[in-house]
Short mmCIF file of C-alpha atoms in Angstrom, two decimals:
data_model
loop_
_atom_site.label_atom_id
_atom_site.label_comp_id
_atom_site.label_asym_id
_atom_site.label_seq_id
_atom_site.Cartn_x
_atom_site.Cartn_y
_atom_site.Cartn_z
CA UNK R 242 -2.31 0.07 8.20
CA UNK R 243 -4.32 3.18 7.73
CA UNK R 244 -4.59 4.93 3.98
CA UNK R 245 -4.16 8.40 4.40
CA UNK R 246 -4.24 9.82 0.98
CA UNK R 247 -3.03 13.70 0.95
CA UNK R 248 -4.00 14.22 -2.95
CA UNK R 249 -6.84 15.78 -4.84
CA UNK R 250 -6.98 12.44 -7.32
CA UNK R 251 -7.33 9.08 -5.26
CA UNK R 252 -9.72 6.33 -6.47
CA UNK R 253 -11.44 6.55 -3.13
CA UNK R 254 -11.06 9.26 -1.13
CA UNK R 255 -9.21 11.69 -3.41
CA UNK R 256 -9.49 15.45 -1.83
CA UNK R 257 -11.30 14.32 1.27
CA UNK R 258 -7.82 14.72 3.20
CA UNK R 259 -6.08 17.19 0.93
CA UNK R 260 -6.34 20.29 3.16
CA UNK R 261 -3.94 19.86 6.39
CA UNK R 262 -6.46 20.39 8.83
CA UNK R 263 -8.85 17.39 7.56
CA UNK R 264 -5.84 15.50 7.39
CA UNK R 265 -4.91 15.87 10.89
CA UNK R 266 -8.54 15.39 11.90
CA UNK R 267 -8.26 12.10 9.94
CA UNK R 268 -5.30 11.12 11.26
CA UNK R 269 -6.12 11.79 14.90
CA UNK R 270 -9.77 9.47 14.42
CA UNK R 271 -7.61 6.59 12.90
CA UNK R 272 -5.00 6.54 16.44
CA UNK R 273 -8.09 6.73 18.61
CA UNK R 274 -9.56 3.36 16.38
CA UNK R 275 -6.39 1.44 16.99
CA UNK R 276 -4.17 1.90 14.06
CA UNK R 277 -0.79 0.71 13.99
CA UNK R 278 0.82 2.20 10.68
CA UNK R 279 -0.68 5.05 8.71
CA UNK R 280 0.46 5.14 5.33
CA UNK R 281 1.18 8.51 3.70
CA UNK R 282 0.47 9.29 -0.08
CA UNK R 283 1.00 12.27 -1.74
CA UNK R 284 0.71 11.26 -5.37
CA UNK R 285 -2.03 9.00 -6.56
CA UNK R 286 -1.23 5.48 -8.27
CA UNK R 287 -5.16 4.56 -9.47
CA UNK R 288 -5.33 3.52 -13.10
CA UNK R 289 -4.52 6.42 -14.95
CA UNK R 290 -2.83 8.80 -12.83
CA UNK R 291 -1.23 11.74 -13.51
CA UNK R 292 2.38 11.99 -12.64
CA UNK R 293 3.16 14.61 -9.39
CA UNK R 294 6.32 16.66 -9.18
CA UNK R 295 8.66 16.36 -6.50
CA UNK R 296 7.88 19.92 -5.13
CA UNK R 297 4.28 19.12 -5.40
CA UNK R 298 4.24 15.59 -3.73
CA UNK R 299 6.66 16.95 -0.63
CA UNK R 300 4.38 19.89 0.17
CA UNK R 301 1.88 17.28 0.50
CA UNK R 302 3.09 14.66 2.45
CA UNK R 303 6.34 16.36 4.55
CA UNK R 304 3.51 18.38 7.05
CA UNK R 305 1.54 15.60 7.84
CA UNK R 306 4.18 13.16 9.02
CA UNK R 307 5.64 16.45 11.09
CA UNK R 308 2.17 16.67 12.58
CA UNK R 309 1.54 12.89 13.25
CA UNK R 310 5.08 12.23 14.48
CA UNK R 311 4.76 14.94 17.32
CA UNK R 312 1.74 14.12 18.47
CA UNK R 313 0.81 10.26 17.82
CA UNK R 314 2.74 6.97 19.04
CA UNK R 315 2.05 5.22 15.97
CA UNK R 316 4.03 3.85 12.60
CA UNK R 317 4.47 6.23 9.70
CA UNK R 318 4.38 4.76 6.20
CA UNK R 319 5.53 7.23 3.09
CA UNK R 320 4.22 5.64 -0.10
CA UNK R 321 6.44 6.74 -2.64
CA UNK R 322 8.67 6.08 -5.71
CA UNK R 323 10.64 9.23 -5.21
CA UNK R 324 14.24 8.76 -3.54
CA UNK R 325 14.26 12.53 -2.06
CA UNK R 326 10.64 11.99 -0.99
CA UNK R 327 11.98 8.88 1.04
CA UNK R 328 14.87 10.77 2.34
CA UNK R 329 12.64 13.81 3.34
CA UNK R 330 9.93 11.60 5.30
CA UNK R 331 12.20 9.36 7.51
CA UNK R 332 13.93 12.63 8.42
CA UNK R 333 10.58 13.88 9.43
CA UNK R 334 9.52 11.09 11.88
CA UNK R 335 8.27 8.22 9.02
CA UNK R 336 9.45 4.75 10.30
CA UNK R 337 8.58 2.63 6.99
CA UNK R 338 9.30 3.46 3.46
CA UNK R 339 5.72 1.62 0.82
CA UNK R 340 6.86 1.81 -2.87
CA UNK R 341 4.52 0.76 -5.36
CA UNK R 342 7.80 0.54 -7.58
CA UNK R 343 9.61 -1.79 -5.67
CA UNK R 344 12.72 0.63 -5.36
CA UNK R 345 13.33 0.87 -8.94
CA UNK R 346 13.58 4.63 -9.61
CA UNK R 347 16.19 6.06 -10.06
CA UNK R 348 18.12 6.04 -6.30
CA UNK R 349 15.47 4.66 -4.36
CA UNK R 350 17.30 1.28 -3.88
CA UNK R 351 20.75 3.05 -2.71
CA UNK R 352 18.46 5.74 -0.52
CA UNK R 353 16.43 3.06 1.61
CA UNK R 354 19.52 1.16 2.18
CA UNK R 355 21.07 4.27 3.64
CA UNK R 356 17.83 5.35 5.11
CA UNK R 357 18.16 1.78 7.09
CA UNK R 358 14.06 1.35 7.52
CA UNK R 359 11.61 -1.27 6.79
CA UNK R 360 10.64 -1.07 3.19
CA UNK R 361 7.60 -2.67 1.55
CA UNK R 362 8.42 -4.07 -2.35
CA UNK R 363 5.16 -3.79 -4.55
CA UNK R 364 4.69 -5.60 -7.71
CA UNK R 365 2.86 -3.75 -10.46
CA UNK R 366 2.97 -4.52 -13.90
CA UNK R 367 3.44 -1.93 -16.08
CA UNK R 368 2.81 2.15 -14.98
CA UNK R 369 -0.10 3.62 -13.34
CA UNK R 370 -1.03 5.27 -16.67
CA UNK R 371 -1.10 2.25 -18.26
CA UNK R 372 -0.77 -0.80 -16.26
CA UNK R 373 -4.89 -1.49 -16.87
CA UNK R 374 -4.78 -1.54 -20.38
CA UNK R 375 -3.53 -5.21 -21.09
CA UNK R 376 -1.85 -7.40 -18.22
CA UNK R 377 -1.13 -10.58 -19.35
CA UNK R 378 0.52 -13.26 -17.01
CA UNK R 379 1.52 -16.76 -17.87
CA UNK R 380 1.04 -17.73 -14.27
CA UNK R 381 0.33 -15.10 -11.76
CA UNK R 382 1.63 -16.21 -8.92
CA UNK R 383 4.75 -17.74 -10.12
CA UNK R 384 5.31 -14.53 -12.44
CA UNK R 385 4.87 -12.21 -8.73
CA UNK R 386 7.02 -14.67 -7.23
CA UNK R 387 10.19 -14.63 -9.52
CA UNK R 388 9.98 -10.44 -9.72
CA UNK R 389 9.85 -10.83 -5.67
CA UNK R 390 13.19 -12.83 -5.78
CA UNK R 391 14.84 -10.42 -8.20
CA UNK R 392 13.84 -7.35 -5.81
CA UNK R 393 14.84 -9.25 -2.59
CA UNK R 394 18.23 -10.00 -4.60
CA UNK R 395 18.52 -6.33 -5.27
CA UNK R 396 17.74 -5.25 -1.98
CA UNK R 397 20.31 -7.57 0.30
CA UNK R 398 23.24 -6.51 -2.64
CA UNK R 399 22.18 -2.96 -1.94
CA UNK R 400 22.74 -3.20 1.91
CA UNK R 401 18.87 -3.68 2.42
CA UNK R 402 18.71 -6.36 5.46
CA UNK R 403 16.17 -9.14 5.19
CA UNK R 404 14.74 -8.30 8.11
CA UNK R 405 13.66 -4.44 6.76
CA UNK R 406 11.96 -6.03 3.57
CA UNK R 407 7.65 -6.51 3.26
CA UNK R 408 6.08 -7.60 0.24
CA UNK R 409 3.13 -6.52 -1.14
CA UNK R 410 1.40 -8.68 -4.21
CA UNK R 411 -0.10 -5.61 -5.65
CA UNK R 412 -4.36 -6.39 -6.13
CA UNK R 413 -5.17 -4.13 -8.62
CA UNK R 414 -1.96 -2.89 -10.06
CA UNK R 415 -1.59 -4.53 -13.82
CA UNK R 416 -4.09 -7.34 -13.16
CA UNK R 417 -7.62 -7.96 -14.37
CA UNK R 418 -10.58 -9.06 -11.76
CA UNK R 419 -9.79 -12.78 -12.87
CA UNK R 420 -5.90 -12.25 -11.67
CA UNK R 421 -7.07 -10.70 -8.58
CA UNK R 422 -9.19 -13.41 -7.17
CA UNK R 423 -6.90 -15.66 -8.45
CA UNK R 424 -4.07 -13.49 -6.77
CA UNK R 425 -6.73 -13.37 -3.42
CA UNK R 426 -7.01 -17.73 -3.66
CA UNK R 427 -3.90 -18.28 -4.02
CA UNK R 428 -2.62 -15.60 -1.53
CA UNK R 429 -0.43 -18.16 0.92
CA UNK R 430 1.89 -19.47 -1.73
CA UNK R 431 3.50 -16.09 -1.16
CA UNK R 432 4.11 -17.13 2.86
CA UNK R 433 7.38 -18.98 1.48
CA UNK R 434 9.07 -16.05 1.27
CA UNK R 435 9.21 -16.33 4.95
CA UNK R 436 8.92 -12.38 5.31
CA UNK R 437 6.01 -10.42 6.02
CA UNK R 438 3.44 -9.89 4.26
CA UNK R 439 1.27 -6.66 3.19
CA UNK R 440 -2.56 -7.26 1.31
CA UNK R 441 -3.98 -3.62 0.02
CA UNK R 442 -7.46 -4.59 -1.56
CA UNK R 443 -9.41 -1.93 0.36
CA UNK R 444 -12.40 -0.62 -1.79
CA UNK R 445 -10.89 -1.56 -4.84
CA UNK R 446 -11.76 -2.23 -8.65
CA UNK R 447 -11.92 -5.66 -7.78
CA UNK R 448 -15.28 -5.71 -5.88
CA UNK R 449 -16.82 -2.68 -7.49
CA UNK R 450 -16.65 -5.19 -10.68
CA UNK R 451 -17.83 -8.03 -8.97
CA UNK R 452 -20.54 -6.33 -6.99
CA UNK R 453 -21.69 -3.14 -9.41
CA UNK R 454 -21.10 -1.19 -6.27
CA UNK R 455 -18.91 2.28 -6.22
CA UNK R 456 -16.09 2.64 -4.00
CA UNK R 457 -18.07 3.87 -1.33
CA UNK R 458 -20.23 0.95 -0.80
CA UNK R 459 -17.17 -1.42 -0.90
CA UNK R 460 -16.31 -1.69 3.01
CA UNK R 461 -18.34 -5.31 3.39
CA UNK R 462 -16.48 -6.52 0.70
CA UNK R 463 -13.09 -4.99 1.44
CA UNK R 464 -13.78 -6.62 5.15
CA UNK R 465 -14.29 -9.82 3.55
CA UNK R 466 -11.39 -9.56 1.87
CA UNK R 467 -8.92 -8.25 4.61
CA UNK R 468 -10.00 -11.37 6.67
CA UNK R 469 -9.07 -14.09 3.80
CA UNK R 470 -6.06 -12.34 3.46
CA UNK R 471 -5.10 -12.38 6.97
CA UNK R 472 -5.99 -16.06 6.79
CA UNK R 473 -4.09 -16.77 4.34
CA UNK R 474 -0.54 -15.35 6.12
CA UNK R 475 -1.23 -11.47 5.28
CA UNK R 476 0.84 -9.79 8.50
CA UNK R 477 -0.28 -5.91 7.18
CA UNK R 478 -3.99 -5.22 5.95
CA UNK R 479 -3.83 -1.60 4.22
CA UNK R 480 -6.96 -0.16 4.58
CA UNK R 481 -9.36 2.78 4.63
CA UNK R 482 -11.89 1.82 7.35
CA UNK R 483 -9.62 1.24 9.95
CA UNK R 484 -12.39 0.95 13.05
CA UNK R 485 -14.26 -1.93 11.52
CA UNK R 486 -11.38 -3.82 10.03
CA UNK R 487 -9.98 -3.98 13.93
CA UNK R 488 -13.33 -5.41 15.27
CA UNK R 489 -13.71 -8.06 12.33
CA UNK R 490 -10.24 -9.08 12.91
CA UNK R 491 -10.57 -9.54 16.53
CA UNK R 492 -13.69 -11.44 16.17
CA UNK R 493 -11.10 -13.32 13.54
CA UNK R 494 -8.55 -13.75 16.30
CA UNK R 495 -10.98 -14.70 19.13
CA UNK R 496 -12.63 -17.47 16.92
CA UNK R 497 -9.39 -18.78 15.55
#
């Protein structure tokens, strides 16, 4: 899964793809690597974020899925909260519906059920204004686990088959760099879900505080880190370097 981040504020690549055209440009380089799903976001979710308006985050994100449906053979991913935003997306060609809110705004839940699309269920402790200030777990995994059952719960009594349901442990939303490498260990306790799983760790907080290196000296780490987590029963690596995560998971796959 490609990140293809269509907002002036994102922790890594925030107004490199804001204007259409560079968008498209970055979209097009990303098919001819070998992506499968390119995820869409229109609103930012790094610590601290601003909130985005509806109007704002659908001017955004609606022209880009137009221009990647008609012209690529690839999966569309809409990262969103918003329940219009959903409804908007699939309508213009996006085939998989990544909420870092785990369908709990208002409507989401009832929308992807009628929407009838794979959805992706995040956790995140807390708000992205907020959610760096003071996470506190008693046990991380088993804490992610039980919030997982609640939103698969939620989902199937919505209408949500089990089928159409990815989870996503959220690195870096709500957790400190001890809960994230614990979260990265401990990664395949999650694989008893039995559904698939998504790991989005690319260039994030996580390393640059481990390694004193800023986001854009990450990608060895965020390599590293894609390939334990694909080891560990990750089915979806989210990333931004999409050409080198395909050749260090092939060399993965060939010496498996």
């Amino acid at each position: 899964m490609g990140i293809l981040n269509v907002t002036p504020d994102s922790f890594s690549d925030g107004g490199q793809f804001a204007a259409f055209e560079n968008a498209c440009r970055h979209a097009d380089e990303m098919v001819e690597q070998g992506v499968d799903i390119i995820d869409i976001g229109g609103e930012s979710t790094r610590p601290g974020a601003e909130d985005v308006s509806l109007e704002e985050e659908l001017s955004r994100v609606i022209p880009i899925i137009e221009y990647i449906h008609a012209n690529h053979d690839v999966w569309i991913s809409i990262d969103t909260s918003k329940a219009l935003v959903m409804e908007k997306a699939v309508a213009a060609g996006a085939n998989l519906i990544n909420d870092v809110r785990a369908l709990q705004e208002e409507g989401a839940l009832e929308t992807a059920a009628r929407l009838n699309v794979p959805v992706c269920l995040m956790h995140m402790q807390g708000q992205p204004r907020s959610m760096q200030l003071s996470p506190q777990y008693d046990d991380i995994i088993c804490d992610i686990s039980v919030f997982f059952e609640k939103r698969v719960q939620a989902c199937i009594a919505a209408g949500i088959s089990k089928e159409n349901i990815i989870l996503d442990p959220g690195f870096g939303f709500g957790k400190t760099l001890e809960h994230n490498y614990e979260l990265l260990k401990r990664f395949a306790e999650f694989t008893s879900f039995g559904l698939p799983l998504l790991a989005g760790l690319s260039r994030k907080s996580m390393f640059g505080q481990l390694l004193n290196k800023p986001s854009d000296r990450r990608m060895p780490a965020s390599l590293t880190g894609a390939i334990l987590c694909m080891q560990r029963g990750a089915h979806i690596v989210r990333v931004h370097d999409v050409d080198e995560t395909i050749d260090a998971l092939k060399v993965l796959q060939a010496g498996a």
